[in-house]
Amino acid sequence: MLILGFLFLSLKIVPEYQRLVVFFLGRFQVVKKPGLRIVLPGIQQAVRVDLRVITMDVPSQDVISRDNVTVQVNAVLYFRVVEPEKAIIQVEDYYKATSQLAQTTLRSVLGQHELDEMLTERERMNADLQEIIDQQSDAWGIKVTNVEIKHVDLNENMVRAIAKQAEAERERRAKVIHAQGELQASEKLLAAAKVISQNPQALQLRYLQTLNDISNENATTIIFPLPLDLINSFIPERRDPPGAER
């Protein structure tokens, strides 16, 4: 019965997603793979390590941007253990250590950027965070696969200031678009004037078209300028005596 009980305590079932880090009399011996494994109690010590991807929620951090704006930023971190022996030997609690590393890195990296960059260039900052945390946690046998900034919370005063800035930007764009339209219209009018100057009949056709448009509006009074060429045809040409000054 003692032998059977000893063998029962020695058997360990290791799932596919776990590894068994075995120490022999306090010294690291081997990392055992999934399956039915034997660990001698009292002589060997086994620590289970999960190799699945861990999703870590980084708490909100107070960050002061480069342009002296205080914001609260939180993120999510995805990582997994790739070397179980390092995760157990090199650090006391790899989960807690990775969490603290992610928080400090989030504050230091985002503090080097302005507020506009935090709001518009998240992909670049996510890549920077992932690279820095991955390099520093590599000695712990941890691989950081992704870092995503979830929220950038602003106070009410800053939200109102950003809204005013956006409204001013929209007004500026509207004025620029209006000015560009006036410029394009003037260019088209100049081209039309050149064409009409080469063909005076075209101006007469435009007058007639305008009269037709006005007649469709049931107007009782029409004030319409007459072309000078049409008026000059009814004015007799002035003839001055020889030697007289005009």
CSV table of N, CA and C in Angstrom, one decimal, residues 113-172:
chain,number,residue,atom,x,y,z
A,113,HIS,N,5.2,62.0,-26.1
A,113,HIS,CA,4.4,62.4,-27.3
A,113,HIS,C,3.4,63.5,-26.9
A,114,GLU,N,2.9,64.2,-27.9
A,114,GLU,CA,1.9,65.2,-27.6
A,114,GLU,C,0.5,64.6,-27.7
A,115,LEU,N,-0.4,65.4,-27.2
A,115,LEU,CA,-1.8,64.9,-27.2
A,115,LEU,C,-2.3,64.5,-28.5
A,116,ASP,N,-2.1,65.3,-29.5
A,116,ASP,CA,-2.6,65.0,-30.9
A,116,ASP,C,-2.0,63.7,-31.4
A,117,GLU,N,-0.8,63.4,-31.1
A,117,GLU,CA,-0.2,62.1,-31.5
A,117,GLU,C,-0.8,60.9,-30.8
A,118,MET,N,-1.2,61.1,-29.5
A,118,MET,CA,-1.9,60.0,-28.8
A,118,MET,C,-3.2,59.7,-29.4
A,119,LEU,N,-3.9,60.7,-30.0
A,119,LEU,CA,-5.2,60.5,-30.5
A,119,LEU,C,-5.2,60.0,-31.9
A,120,THR,N,-4.2,60.3,-32.7
A,120,THR,CA,-4.2,60.1,-34.1
A,120,THR,C,-3.2,59.0,-34.5
A,121,GLU,N,-2.1,58.7,-33.7
A,121,GLU,CA,-1.1,57.8,-34.1
A,121,GLU,C,-1.0,56.7,-33.2
A,122,ARG,N,-2.1,56.0,-32.9
A,122,ARG,CA,-2.1,54.9,-31.9
A,122,ARG,C,-1.3,53.7,-32.4
A,123,GLU,N,-1.4,53.4,-33.7
A,123,GLU,CA,-0.7,52.2,-34.2
A,123,GLU,C,0.8,52.3,-34.0
A,124,ARG,N,1.4,53.5,-34.3
A,124,ARG,CA,2.8,53.7,-34.1
A,124,ARG,C,3.2,53.5,-32.6
A,125,MET,N,2.4,54.1,-31.7
A,125,MET,CA,2.7,54.0,-30.3
A,125,MET,C,2.5,52.6,-29.8
A,126,ASN,N,1.5,51.9,-30.3
A,126,ASN,CA,1.3,50.5,-29.9
A,126,ASN,C,2.5,49.6,-30.3
A,127,ALA,N,3.1,49.9,-31.5
A,127,ALA,CA,4.3,49.2,-31.9
A,127,ALA,C,5.5,49.5,-31.1
A,128,ASP,N,5.6,50.8,-30.7
A,128,ASP,CA,6.7,51.2,-29.8
A,128,ASP,C,6.6,50.5,-28.4
A,129,LEU,N,5.4,50.5,-27.9
A,129,LEU,CA,5.2,49.8,-26.6
A,129,LEU,C,5.5,48.3,-26.6
A,130,GLN,N,5.0,47.7,-27.7
A,130,GLN,CA,5.2,46.2,-27.8
A,130,GLN,C,6.7,45.9,-28.0
A,131,GLU,N,7.4,46.7,-28.7
A,131,GLU,CA,8.8,46.4,-28.9
A,131,GLU,C,9.6,46.6,-27.6
A,132,ILE,N,9.3,47.7,-26.8
A,132,ILE,CA,10.1,48.0,-25.6
A,132,ILE,C,9.8,46.9,-24.5
A,133,ILE,N,8.5,46.6,-24.3
A,133,ILE,CA,8.1,45.6,-23.3
A,133,ILE,C,8.7,44.2,-23.7
A,134,ASP,N,8.7,43.9,-25.0
A,134,ASP,CA,9.2,42.6,-25.4
A,134,ASP,C,10.7,42.5,-25.2
A,135,GLN,N,11.4,43.5,-25.4
A,135,GLN,CA,12.8,43.5,-25.2
A,135,GLN,C,13.2,43.3,-23.7
A,136,GLN,N,12.5,44.1,-22.8
A,136,GLN,CA,12.8,44.0,-21.4
A,136,GLN,C,12.3,42.7,-20.8
A,137,SER,N,11.3,42.1,-21.3
A,137,SER,CA,10.8,40.9,-20.7
A,137,SER,C,11.4,39.6,-21.3
A,138,ASP,N,12.2,39.8,-22.3
A,138,ASP,CA,12.8,38.6,-23.0
A,138,ASP,C,13.7,37.8,-22.0
A,139,ALA,N,14.3,38.5,-21.0
A,139,ALA,CA,15.1,37.7,-20.1
A,139,ALA,C,14.3,36.8,-19.2
A,140,TRP,N,13.0,37.1,-19.1
A,140,TRP,CA,12.1,36.3,-18.3
A,140,TRP,C,11.5,35.1,-19.1
A,141,GLY,N,11.8,35.0,-20.3
A,141,GLY,CA,11.2,33.9,-21.2
A,141,GLY,C,9.8,34.2,-21.6
A,142,ILE,N,9.5,35.5,-21.8
A,142,ILE,CA,8.2,36.0,-22.1
A,142,ILE,C,8.2,36.6,-23.5
A,143,LYS,N,7.2,36.4,-24.3
A,143,LYS,CA,7.1,37.0,-25.6
A,143,LYS,C,5.8,37.8,-25.6
A,144,VAL,N,6.0,39.1,-25.8
A,144,VAL,CA,4.8,40.0,-25.9
A,144,VAL,C,4.4,40.1,-27.4
A,145,THR,N,3.2,39.6,-27.6
A,145,THR,CA,2.7,39.6,-29.0
A,145,THR,C,2.0,40.8,-29.5
A,146,ASN,N,1.3,41.6,-28.5
A,146,ASN,CA,0.6,42.7,-29.0
A,146,ASN,C,0.3,43.6,-27.8
A,147,VAL,N,0.3,44.9,-28.0
A,147,VAL,CA,-0.1,45.9,-27.1
A,147,VAL,C,-1.1,46.9,-27.7
A,148,GLU,N,-2.3,47.1,-27.1
A,148,GLU,CA,-3.3,48.0,-27.7
A,148,GLU,C,-3.7,49.0,-26.7
A,149,ILE,N,-3.6,50.3,-27.1
A,149,ILE,CA,-4.2,51.4,-26.2
A,149,ILE,C,-5.7,51.4,-26.4
A,150,LYS,N,-6.4,51.3,-25.3
A,150,LYS,CA,-7.9,51.2,-25.4
A,150,LYS,C,-8.5,52.6,-25.3
A,151,HIS,N,-8.2,53.4,-24.3
A,151,HIS,CA,-8.9,54.6,-24.0
A,151,HIS,C,-7.9,55.7,-23.7
A,152,VAL,N,-8.1,56.9,-24.1
A,152,VAL,CA,-7.4,58.1,-23.7
A,152,VAL,C,-8.5,59.1,-23.2
A,153,ASP,N,-8.6,59.1,-21.9
A,153,ASP,CA,-9.6,59.9,-21.2
A,153,ASP,C,-9.1,61.3,-21.0
A,154,LEU,N,-9.9,62.4,-21.4
A,154,LEU,CA,-9.6,63.8,-21.1
A,154,LEU,C,-10.6,64.4,-20.2
A,155,ASN,N,-10.2,65.4,-19.5
A,155,ASN,CA,-11.1,66.2,-18.7
A,155,ASN,C,-12.1,67.0,-19.5
A,156,GLU,N,-13.1,67.6,-18.9
A,156,GLU,CA,-14.1,68.3,-19.6
A,156,GLU,C,-13.5,69.6,-20.3
A,157,ASN,N,-12.6,70.3,-19.6
A,157,ASN,CA,-12.1,71.5,-20.2
A,157,ASN,C,-11.3,71.2,-21.4
A,158,MET,N,-10.5,70.1,-21.4
A,158,MET,CA,-9.8,69.7,-22.6
A,158,MET,C,-10.7,69.3,-23.7
A,159,VAL,N,-11.8,68.6,-23.4
A,159,VAL,CA,-12.7,68.2,-24.4
A,159,VAL,C,-13.3,69.4,-25.1
A,160,ARG,N,-13.7,70.4,-24.3
A,160,ARG,CA,-14.2,71.7,-24.9
A,160,ARG,C,-13.2,72.4,-25.8
A,161,ALA,N,-12.0,72.4,-25.3
A,161,ALA,CA,-10.9,73.1,-26.1
A,161,ALA,C,-10.7,72.4,-27.4
A,162,ILE,N,-10.7,71.0,-27.4
A,162,ILE,CA,-10.6,70.3,-28.7
A,162,ILE,C,-11.7,70.5,-29.6
A,163,ALA,N,-12.9,70.6,-29.0
A,163,ALA,CA,-14.1,70.9,-29.8
A,163,ALA,C,-14.0,72.2,-30.5
A,164,LYS,N,-13.5,73.2,-29.8
A,164,LYS,CA,-13.4,74.6,-30.4
A,164,LYS,C,-12.3,74.5,-31.5
A,165,GLN,N,-11.2,73.8,-31.2
A,165,GLN,CA,-10.2,73.7,-32.2
A,165,GLN,C,-10.7,73.0,-33.5
A,166,ALA,N,-11.5,72.0,-33.3
A,166,ALA,CA,-12.1,71.3,-34.5
A,166,ALA,C,-13.0,72.2,-35.2
A,167,GLU,N,-13.8,73.0,-34.5
A,167,GLU,CA,-14.8,73.9,-35.2
A,167,GLU,C,-14.0,75.0,-36.0
A,168,ALA,N,-12.9,75.5,-35.4
A,168,ALA,CA,-12.1,76.5,-36.1
A,168,ALA,C,-11.5,75.9,-37.3
A,169,GLU,N,-11.1,74.6,-37.2
A,169,GLU,CA,-10.4,73.9,-38.3
A,169,GLU,C,-11.5,73.7,-39.5
A,170,ARG,N,-12.7,73.4,-39.1
A,170,ARG,CA,-13.7,73.2,-40.2
A,170,ARG,C,-14.0,74.6,-40.8
A,171,GLU,N,-14.1,75.6,-40.0
A,171,GLU,CA,-14.3,76.9,-40.7
A,171,GLU,C,-13.2,77.3,-41.6
A,172,ARG,N,-12.0,77.1,-41.2
A,172,ARG,CA,-10.8,77.4,-42.0
A,172,ARG,C,-10.9,76.6,-43.3
